[in-house]
CSV table of C-alpha atoms in Angstrom, one decimal:
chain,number,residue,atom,x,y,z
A,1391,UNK,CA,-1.1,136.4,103.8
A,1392,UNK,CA,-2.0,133.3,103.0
A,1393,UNK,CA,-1.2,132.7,99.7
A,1394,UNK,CA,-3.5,131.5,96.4
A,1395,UNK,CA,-5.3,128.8,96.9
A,1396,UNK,CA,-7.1,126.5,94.3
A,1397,UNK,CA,-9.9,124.0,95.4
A,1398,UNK,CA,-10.0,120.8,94.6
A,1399,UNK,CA,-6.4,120.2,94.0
A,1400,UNK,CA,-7.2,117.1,91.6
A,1401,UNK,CA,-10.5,116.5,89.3
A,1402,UNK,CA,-10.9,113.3,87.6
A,1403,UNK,CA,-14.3,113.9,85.3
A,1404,UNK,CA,-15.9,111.5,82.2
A,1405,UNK,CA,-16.0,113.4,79.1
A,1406,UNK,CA,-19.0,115.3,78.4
A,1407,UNK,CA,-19.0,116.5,82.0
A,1408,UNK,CA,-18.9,119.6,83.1
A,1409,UNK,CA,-16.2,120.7,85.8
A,1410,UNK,CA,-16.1,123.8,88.3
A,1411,UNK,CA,-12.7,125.1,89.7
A,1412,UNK,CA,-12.3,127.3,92.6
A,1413,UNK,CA,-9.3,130.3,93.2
A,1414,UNK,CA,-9.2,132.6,96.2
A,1415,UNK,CA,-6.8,135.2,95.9
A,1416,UNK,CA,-4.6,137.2,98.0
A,1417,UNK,CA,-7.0,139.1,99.9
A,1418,UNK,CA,-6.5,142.9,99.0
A,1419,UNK,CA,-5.4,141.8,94.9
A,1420,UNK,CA,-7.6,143.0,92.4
A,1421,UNK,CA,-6.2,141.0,90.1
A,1422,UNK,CA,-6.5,137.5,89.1
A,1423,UNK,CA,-5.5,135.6,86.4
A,1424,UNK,CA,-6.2,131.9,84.9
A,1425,UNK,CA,-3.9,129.9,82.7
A,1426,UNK,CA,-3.6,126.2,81.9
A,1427,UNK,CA,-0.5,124.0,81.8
A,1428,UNK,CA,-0.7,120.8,79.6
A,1429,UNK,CA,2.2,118.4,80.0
A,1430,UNK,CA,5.7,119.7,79.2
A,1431,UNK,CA,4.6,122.7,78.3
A,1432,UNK,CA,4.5,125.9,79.9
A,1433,UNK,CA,1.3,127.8,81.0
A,1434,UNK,CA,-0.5,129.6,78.6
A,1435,UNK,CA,-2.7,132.7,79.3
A,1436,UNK,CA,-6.6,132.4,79.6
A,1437,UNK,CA,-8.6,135.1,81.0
A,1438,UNK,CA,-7.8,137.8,83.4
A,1439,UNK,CA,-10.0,140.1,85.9
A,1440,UNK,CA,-9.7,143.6,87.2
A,1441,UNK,CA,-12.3,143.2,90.1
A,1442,UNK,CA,-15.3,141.8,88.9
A,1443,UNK,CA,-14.7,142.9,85.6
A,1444,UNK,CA,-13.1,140.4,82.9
A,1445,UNK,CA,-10.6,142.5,81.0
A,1446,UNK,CA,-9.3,140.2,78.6
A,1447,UNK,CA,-9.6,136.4,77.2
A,1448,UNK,CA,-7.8,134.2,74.9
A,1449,UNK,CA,-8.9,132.8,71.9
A,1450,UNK,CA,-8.2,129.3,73.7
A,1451,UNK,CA,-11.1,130.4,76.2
A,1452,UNK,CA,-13.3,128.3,73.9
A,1453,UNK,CA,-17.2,128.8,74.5
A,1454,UNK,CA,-17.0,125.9,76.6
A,1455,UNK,CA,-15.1,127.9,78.9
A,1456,UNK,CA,-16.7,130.2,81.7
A,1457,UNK,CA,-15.7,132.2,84.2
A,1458,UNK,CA,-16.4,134.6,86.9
A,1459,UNK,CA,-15.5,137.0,89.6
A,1460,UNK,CA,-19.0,137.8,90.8
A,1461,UNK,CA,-17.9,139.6,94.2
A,1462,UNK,CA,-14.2,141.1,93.0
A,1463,UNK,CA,-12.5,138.5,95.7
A,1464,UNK,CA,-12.6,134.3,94.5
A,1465,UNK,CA,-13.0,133.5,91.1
A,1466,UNK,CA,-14.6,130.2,89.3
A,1467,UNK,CA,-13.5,128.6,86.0
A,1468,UNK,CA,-16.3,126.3,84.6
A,1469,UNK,CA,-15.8,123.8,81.8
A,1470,UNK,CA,-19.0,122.5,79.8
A,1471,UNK,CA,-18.8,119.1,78.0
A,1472,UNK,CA,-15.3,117.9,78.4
A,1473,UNK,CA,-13.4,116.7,76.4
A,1474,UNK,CA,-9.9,114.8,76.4
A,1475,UNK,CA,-7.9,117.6,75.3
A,1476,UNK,CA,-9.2,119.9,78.3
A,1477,UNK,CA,-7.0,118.0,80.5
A,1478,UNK,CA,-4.3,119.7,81.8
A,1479,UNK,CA,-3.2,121.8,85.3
A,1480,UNK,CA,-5.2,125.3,85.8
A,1481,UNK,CA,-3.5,127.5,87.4
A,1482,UNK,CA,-4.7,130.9,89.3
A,1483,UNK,CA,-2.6,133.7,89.9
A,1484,UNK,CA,-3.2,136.9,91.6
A,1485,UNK,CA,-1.5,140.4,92.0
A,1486,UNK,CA,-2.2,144.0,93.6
A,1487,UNK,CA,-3.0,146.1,91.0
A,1488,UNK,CA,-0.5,147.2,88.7
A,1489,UNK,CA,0.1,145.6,85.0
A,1490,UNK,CA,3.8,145.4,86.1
A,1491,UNK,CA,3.1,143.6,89.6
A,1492,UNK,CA,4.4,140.0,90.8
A,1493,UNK,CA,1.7,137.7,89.8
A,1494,UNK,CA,1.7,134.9,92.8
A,1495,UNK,CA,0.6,131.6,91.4
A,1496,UNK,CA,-1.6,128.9,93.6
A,1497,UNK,CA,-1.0,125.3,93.5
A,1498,UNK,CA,-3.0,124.8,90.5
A,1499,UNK,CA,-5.9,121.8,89.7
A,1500,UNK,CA,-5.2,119.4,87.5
A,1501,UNK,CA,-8.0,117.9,85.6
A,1502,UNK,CA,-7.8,114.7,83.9
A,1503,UNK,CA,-10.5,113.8,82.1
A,1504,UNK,CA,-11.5,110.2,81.4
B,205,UNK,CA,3.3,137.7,68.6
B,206,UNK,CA,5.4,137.4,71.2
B,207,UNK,CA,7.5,134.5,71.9
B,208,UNK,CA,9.7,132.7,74.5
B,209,UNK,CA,12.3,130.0,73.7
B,210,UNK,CA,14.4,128.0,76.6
B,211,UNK,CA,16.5,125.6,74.3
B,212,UNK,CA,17.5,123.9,77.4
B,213,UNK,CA,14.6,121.3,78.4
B,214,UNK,CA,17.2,119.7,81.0
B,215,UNK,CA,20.1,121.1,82.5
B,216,UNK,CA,21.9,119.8,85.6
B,217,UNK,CA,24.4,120.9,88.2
B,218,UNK,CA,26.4,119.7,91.2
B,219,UNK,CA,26.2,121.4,94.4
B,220,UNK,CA,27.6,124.5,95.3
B,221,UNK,CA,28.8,125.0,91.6
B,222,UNK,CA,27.2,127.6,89.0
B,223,UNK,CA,24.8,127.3,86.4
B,224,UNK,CA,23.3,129.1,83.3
B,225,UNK,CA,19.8,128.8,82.2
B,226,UNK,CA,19.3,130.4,78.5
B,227,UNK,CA,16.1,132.1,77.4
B,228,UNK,CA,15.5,134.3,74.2
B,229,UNK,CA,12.1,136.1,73.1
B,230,UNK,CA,10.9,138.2,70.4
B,231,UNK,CA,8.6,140.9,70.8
B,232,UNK,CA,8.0,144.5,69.0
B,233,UNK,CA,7.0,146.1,72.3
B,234,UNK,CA,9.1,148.8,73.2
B,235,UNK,CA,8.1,148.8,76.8
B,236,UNK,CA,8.3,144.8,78.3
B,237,UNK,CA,9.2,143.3,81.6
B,238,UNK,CA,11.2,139.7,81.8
B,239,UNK,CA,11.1,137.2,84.6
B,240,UNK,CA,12.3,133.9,85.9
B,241,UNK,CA,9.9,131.8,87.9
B,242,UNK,CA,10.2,128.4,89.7
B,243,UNK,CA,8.3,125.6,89.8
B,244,UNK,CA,9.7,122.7,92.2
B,245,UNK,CA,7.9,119.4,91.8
B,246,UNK,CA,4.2,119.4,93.0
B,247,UNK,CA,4.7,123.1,94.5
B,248,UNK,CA,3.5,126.6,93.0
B,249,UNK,CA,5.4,128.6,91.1
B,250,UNK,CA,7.0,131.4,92.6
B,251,UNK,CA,9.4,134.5,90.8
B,252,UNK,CA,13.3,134.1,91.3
B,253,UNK,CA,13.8,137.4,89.5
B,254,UNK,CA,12.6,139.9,87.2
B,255,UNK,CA,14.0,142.5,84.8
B,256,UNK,CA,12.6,145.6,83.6
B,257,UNK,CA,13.6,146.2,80.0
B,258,UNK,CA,14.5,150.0,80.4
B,259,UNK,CA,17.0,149.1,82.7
B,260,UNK,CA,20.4,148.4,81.4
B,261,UNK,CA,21.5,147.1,84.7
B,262,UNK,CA,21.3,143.3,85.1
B,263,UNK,CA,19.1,142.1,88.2
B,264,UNK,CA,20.5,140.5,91.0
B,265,UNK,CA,18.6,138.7,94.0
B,266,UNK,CA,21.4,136.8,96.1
B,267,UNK,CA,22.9,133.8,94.4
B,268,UNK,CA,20.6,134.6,90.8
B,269,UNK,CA,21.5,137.1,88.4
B,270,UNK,CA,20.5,137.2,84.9
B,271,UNK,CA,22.3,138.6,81.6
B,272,UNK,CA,20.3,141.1,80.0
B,273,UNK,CA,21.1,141.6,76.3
B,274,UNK,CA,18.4,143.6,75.2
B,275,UNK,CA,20.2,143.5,71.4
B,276,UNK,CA,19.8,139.9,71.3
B,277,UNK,CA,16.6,139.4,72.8
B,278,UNK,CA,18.4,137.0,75.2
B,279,UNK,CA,17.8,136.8,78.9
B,280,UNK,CA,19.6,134.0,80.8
B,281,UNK,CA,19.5,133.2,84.2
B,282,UNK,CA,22.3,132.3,86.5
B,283,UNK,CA,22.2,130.2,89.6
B,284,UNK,CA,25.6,130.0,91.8
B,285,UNK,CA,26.4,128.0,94.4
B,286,UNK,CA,23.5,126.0,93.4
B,287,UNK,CA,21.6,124.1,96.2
B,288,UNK,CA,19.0,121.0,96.7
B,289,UNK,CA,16.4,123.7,97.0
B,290,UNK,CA,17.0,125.2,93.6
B,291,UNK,CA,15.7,122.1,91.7
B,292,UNK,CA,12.8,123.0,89.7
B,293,UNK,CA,11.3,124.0,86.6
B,294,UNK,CA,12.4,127.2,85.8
B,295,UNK,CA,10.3,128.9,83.3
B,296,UNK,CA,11.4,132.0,81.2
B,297,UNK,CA,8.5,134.6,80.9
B,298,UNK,CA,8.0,137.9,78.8
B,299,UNK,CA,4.9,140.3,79.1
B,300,UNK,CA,4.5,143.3,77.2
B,301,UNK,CA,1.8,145.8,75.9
B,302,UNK,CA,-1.1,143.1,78.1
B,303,UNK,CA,-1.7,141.9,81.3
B,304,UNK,CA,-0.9,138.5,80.3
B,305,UNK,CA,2.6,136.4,80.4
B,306,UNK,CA,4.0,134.7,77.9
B,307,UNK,CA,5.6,131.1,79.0
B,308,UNK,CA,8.8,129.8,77.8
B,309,UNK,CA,8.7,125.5,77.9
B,310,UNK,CA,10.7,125.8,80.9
B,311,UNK,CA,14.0,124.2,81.8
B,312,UNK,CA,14.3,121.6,84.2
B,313,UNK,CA,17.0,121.6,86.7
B,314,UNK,CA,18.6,119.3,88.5
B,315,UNK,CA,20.8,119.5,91.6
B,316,UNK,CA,23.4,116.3,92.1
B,317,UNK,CA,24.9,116.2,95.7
């Protein structure tokens, strides 16, 4: 067990980019979970997968937002066209199976964008 | 909606003495599940403790334990014999009727040798 890990770690971008973040998973959890954390708050819910299959989203998934869990094992959160306001730490969680299981967080990537 | 409120954005505590983190919540779910995670500086988050709602009987896991008062909607957390180790964020969650969990601010904690 290796735990959730997040790749990169740190993303500095210029707005209007677009940014690609990375989370691999406990191998043997079906489910994963984004959220983002903007300073002194605390996370907020994004999106969530059962598999491959995305379940659920947020309204603050904007259509800027994309993301994908093409195999059922890593998962990729894209952002189109940055902007200031997207900066913040996303953070990746994972869990077995259950609704009621311990969600185990990775490190998280912050983005800062420029 | 649901909601989580930690009124506490700071709290601190000398070593080896207790401490109470506060958290209250609203939700209409019957059926909910409350946790306490950590967050220490530049590290993941990770869960101290967690409390089904249908249980009466307030969790324990060593030196945390929380105060369930289902009534009240209240759900605090305490930390005895507090060490360097425990300082963190602490964040206050509530999930219920979705996958998702709902984030208090969090309460930072400080441990004074």
């Amino acid at each position: 067990d290796t735990g959730v890990s997040q790749d990169p770690r740190h993303k500095i971008t210029k707005r209007g980019q677009n940014v690609t973040f990375r989370c691999d998973p406990i191998s043997e959890h079906n489910r994963l979970y984004w959220y983002r954390q903007t300073l002194g708050q605390g996370p907020e819910f994004l999106t969530y997968f059962q598999n491959e299959a995305q379940l659920e989203k947020s309204r603050l998934l904007s259509d800027r937002f994309s993301a994908e869990r093409p195999k059922g094992s890593f998962s990729t959160l894209e952002i189109q066209r940055t902007e200031q306001g997207d900066s913040a730490m996303y953070l990746c969680a994972s869990c077995v199976g259950g609704s009621t299981d311990t969600q185990y967080f990775g490190p998280g990537t912050r983005l800062t964008v420029l | 909606a649901q909601t989580v409120t930690q009124s506490q954005p700071e709290m601190s505590v000398q070593e080896a003495e207790t401490v109470t983190l506060s958290c209250t919540y609203d939700t209409s779910e019957s059926d909910y599940y409350l946790f306490w995670y950590k967050q220490p500086p530049s590290r993941q988050m990770i869960l101290v403790i967690r409390q089904e709602a249908y249980k009466q009987q307030n969790a324990t896991e060593n030196r945390f334990s929380v105060n369930f008062q289902k009534a009240a909607k209240s759900f605090s957390l305490k930390i005895s014999d507090s060490q360097l180790g425990d300082a963190a964020m602490y964040f206050c969650i509530l999930q219920g009727g979705s996958e998702k969990l709902v984030f208090g601010k969090g309460t930072k904690l400080t441990v004074n040798p």
